[in-house]
XYZ file of N, CA, C and O in Angstrom:
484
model
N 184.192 48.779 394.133
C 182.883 49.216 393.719
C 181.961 47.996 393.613
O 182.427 46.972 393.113
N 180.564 48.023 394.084
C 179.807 46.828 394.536
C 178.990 46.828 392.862
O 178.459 47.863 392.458
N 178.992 45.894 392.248
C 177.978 45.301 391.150
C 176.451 45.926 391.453
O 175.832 45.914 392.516
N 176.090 46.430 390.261
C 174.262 46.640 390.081
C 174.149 45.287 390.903
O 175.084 44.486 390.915
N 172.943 45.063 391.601
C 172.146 43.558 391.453
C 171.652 43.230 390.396
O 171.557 42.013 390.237
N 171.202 44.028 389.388
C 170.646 43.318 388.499
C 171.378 42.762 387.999
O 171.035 41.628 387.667
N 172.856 43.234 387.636
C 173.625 42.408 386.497
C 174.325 41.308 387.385
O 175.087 40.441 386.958
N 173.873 41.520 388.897
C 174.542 40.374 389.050
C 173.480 39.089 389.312
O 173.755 37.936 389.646
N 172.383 39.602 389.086
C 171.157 38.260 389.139
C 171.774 37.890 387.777
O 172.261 36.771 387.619
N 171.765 38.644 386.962
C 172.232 38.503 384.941
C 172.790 37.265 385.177
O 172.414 36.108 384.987
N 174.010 37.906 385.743
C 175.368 36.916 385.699
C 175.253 35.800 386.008
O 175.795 34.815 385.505
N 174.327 35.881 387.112
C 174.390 34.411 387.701
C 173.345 33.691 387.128
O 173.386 32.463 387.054
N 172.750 34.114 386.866
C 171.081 33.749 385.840
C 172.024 32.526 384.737
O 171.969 31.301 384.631
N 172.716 33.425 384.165
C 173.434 33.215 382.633
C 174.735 31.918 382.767
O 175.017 31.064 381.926
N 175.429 32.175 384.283
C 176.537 30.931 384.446
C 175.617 29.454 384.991
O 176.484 28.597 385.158
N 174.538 28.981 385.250
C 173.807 28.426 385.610
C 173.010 27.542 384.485
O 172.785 26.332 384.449
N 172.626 28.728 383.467
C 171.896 28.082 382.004
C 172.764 26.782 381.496
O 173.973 26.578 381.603
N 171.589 25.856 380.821
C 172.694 24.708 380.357
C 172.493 25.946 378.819
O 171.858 26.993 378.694
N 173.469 25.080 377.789
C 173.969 25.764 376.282
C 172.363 25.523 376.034
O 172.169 26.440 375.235
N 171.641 25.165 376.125
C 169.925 24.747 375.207
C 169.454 26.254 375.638
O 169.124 27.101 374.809
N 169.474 26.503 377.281
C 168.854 27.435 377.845
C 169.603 28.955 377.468
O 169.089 30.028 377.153
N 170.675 28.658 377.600
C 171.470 29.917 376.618
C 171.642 30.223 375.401
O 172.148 31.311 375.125
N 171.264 29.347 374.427
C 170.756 29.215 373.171
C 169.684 30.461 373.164
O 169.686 31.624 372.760
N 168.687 29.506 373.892
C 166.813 30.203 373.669
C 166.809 31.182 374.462
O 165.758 31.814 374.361
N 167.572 31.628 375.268
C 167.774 33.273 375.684
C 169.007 34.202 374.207
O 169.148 35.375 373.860
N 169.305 33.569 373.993
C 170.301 34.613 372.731
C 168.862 34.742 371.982
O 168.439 35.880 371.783
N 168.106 33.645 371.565
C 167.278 34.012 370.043
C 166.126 34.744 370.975
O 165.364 35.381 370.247
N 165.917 34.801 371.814
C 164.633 35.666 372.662
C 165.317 37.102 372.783
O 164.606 38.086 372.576
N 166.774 37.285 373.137
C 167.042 38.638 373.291
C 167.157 39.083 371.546
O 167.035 40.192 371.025
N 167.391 37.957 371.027
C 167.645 38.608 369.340
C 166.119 39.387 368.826
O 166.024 40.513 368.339
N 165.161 38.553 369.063
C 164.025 39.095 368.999
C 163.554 40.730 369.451
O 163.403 41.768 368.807
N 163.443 40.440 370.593
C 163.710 42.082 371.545
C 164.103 42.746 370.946
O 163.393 43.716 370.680
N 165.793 42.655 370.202
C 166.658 43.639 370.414
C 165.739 43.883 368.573
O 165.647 45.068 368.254
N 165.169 42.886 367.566
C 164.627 43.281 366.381
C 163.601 44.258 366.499
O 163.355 45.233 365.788
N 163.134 43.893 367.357
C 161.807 45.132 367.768
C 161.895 46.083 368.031
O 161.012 46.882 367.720
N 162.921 46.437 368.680
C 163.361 47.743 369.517
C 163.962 48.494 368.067
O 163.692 49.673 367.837
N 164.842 47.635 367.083
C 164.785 48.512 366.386
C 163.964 49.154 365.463
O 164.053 50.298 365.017
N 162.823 47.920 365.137
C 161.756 48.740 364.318
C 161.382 49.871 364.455
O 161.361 50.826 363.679
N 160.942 49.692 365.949
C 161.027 50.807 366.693
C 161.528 52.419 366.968
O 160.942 53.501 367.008
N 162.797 52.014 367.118
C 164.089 52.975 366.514
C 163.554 53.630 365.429
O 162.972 54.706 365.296
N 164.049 52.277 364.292
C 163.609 53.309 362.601
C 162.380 53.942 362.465
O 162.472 55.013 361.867
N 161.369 53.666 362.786
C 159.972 54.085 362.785
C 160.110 55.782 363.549
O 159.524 56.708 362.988
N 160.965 56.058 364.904
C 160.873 57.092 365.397
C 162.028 58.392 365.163
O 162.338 59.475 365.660
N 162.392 57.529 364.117
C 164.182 58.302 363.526
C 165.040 58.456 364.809
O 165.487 59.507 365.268
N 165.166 57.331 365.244
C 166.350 57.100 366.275
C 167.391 56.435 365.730
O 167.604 55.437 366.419
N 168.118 56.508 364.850
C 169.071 55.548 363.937
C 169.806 55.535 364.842
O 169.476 54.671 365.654
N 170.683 56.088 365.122
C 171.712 55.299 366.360
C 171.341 54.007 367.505
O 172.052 53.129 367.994
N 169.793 54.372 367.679
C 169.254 53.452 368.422
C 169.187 52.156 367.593
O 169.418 50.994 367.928
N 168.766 52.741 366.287
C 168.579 51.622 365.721
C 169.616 50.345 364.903
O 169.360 49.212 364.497
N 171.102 51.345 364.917
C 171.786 51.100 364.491
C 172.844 50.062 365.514
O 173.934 49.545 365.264
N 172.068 50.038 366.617
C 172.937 49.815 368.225
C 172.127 48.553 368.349
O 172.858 47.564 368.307
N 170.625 48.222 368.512
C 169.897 46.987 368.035
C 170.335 45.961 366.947
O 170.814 44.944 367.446
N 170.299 45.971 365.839
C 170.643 45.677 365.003
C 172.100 45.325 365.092
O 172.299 44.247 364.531
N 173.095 45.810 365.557
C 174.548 45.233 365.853
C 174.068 44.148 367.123
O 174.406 42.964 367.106
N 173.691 44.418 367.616
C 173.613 43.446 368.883
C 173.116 42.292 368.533
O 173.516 41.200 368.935
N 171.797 42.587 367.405
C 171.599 41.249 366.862
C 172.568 40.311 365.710
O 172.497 39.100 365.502
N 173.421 41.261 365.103
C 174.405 40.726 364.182
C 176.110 39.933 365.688
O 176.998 39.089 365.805
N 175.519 40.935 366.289
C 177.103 39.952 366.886
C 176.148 38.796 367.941
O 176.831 38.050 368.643
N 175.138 38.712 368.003
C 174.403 37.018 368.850
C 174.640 36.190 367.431
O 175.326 35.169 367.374
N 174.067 36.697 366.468
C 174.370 35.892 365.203
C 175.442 34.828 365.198
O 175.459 33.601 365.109
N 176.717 36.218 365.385
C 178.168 35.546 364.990
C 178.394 34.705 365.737
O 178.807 33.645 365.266
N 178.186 34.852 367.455
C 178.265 34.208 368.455
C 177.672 32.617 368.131
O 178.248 31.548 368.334
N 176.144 32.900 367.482
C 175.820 31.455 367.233
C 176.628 30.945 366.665
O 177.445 30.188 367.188
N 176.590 31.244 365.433
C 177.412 30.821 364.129
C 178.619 30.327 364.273
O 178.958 29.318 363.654
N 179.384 30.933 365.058
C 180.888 30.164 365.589
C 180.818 29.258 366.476
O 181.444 28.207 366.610
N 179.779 29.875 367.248
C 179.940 28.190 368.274
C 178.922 26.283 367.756
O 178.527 25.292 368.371
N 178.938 26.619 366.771
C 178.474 25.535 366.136
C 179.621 24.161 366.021
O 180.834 24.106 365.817
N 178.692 23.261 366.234
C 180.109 21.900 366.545
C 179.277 21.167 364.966
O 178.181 20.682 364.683
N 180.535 21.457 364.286
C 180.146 20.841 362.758
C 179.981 19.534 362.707
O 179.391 18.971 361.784
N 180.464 18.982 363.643
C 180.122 17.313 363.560
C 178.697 16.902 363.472
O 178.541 15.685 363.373
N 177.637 17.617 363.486
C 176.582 17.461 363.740
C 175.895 17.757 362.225
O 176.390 18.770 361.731
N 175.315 17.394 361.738
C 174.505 17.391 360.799
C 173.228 18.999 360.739
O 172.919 19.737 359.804
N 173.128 18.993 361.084
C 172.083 20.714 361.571
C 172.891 21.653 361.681
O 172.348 22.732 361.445
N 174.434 21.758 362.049
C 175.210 22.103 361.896
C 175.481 23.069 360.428
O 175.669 24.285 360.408
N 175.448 22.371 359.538
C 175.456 23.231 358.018
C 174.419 23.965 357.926
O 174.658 25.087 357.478
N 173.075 23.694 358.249
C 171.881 24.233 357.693
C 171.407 25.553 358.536
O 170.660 26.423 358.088
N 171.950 25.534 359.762
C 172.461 26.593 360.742
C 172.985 27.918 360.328
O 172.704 29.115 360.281
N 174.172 26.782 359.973
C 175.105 28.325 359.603
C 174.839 28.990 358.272
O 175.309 30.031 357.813
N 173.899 28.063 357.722
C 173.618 28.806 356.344
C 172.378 29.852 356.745
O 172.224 31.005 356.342
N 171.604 29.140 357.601
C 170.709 30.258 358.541
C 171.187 31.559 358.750
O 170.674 32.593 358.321
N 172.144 31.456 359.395
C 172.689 32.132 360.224
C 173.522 33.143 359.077
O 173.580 34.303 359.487
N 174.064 32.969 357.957
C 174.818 33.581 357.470
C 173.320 34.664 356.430
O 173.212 35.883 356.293
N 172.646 33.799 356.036
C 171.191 34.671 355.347
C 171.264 35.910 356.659
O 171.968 36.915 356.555
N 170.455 35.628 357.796
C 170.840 36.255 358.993
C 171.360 37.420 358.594
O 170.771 38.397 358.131
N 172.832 37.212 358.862
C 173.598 38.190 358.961
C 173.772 39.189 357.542
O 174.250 40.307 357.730
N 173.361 38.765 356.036
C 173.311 39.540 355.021
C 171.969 40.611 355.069
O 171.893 41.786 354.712
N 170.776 39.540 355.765
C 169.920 40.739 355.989
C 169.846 41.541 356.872
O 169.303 42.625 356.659
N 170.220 41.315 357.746
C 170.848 42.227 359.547
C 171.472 43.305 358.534
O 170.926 44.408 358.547
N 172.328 43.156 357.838
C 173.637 44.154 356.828
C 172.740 45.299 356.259
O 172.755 46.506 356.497
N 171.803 44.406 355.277
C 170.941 45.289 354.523
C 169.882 46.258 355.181
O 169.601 47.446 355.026
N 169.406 45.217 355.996
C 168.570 46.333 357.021
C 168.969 47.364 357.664
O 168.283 48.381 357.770
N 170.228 47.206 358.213
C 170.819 48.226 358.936
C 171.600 49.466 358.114
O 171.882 50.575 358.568
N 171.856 48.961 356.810
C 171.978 50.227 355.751
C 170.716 51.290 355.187
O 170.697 52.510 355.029
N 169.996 50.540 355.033
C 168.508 50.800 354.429
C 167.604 51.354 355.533
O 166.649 52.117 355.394
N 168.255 50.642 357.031
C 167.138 51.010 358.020
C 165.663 50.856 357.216
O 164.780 51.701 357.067
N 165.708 49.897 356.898
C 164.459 48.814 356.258
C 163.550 47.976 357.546
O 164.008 46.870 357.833
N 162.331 48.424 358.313
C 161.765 47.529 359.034
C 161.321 46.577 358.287
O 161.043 45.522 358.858
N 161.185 46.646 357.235
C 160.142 45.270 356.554
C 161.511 43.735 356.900
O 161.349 42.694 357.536
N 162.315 44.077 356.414
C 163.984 43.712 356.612
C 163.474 42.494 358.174
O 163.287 41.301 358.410
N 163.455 43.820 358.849
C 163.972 43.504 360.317
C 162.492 42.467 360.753
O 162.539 41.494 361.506
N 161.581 42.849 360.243
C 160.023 42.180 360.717
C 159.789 40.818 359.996
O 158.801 40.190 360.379
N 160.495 40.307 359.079
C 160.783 39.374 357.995
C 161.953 38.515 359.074
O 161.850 37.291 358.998
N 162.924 38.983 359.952
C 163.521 37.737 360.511
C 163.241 37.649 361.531
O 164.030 36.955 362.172
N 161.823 38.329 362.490
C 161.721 38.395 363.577
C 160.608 36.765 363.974
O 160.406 36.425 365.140
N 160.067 36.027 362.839
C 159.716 34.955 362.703
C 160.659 33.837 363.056
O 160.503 33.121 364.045
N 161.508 33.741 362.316
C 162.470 32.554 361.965
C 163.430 32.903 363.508
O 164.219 31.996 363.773
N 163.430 33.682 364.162
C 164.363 33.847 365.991
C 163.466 33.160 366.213
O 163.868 32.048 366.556
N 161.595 33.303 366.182
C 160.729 32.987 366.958
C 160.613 31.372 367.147
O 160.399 30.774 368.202
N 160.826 30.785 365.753
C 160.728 29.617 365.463
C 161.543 28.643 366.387
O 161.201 27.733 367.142
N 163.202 29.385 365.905
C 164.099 28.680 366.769
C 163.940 28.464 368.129
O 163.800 27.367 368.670
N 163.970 29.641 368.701
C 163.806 29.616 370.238
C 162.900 28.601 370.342
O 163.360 27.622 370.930
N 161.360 28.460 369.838
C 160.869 27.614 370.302
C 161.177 26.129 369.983
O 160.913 25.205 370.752
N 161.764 25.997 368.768
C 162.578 24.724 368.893
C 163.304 24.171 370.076
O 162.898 23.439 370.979
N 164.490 24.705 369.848
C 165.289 25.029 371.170
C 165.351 25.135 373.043
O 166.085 24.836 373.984
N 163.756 25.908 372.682
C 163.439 25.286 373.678
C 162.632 24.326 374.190
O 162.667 24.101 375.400
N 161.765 23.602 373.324
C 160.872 22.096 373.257
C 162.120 21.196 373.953
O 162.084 20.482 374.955
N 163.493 21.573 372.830
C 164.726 20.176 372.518
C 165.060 20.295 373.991
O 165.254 19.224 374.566
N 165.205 21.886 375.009
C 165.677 21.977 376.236
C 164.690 21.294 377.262
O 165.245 20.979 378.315
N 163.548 21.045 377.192
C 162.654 20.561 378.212
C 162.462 19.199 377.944
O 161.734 18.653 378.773
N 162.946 18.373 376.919
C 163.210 17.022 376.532
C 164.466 16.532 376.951
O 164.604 15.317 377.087
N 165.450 17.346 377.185
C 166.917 16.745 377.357
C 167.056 17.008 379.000
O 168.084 16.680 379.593
């Protein structure tokens, strides 16, 4: 059976990225996927919204584990990252947009960090 093209532009899009550029695509799709659920909750699509919201809790984890602690930014990350994931929790119980519109800043921030640090390196 022959691959969509799209997922295989994806694929190849994604094995190509250096880690900076795959970084600032996780916190850009994290974004997306926050909106979509506002979205969701706003139209009483909870499954939808409940399917967003996981997607953004497992890029989370994904960050969060692949962190190389030797690094100093390293701690302050994962403490990011773990706030993150308690409010991802709460929101997605509460189906709370205020929740979800409150961390859709701090993805925004990063990415653009992330990606300044990617067009410098």
């Amino acid at each position: 059976m022959q691959a969509n093209p799209y997922q295989q532009f994806m694929q190849q899009s994604v094995s190509t990225m250096t880690s900076l550029q795959l970084i600032v695509a996780l916190y850009d799709k994290s974004e997306q996927e926050l909106k979509k659920a506002i979205y969701f909750v706003e139209n009483k699509q909870i499954e939808n919204a409940n399917n967003s919201i996981k997607k953004v809790q497992d890029i989370v984890q994904l960050l969060n584990g692949s962190l190389k602690m030797k690094y100093e930014v390293s701690d302050s990350l994962s403490s990011l990252y773990q706030f993150f994931e308690e409010r991802l929790i709460e929101a997605n119980i509460k189906k709370d947009t205020e929740i979800l519109r409150e961390l859709i800043p701090f993805f925004n921030e990063l990415k653009e960090a992330f990606s300044e640090i990617s067009k410098k390196g």
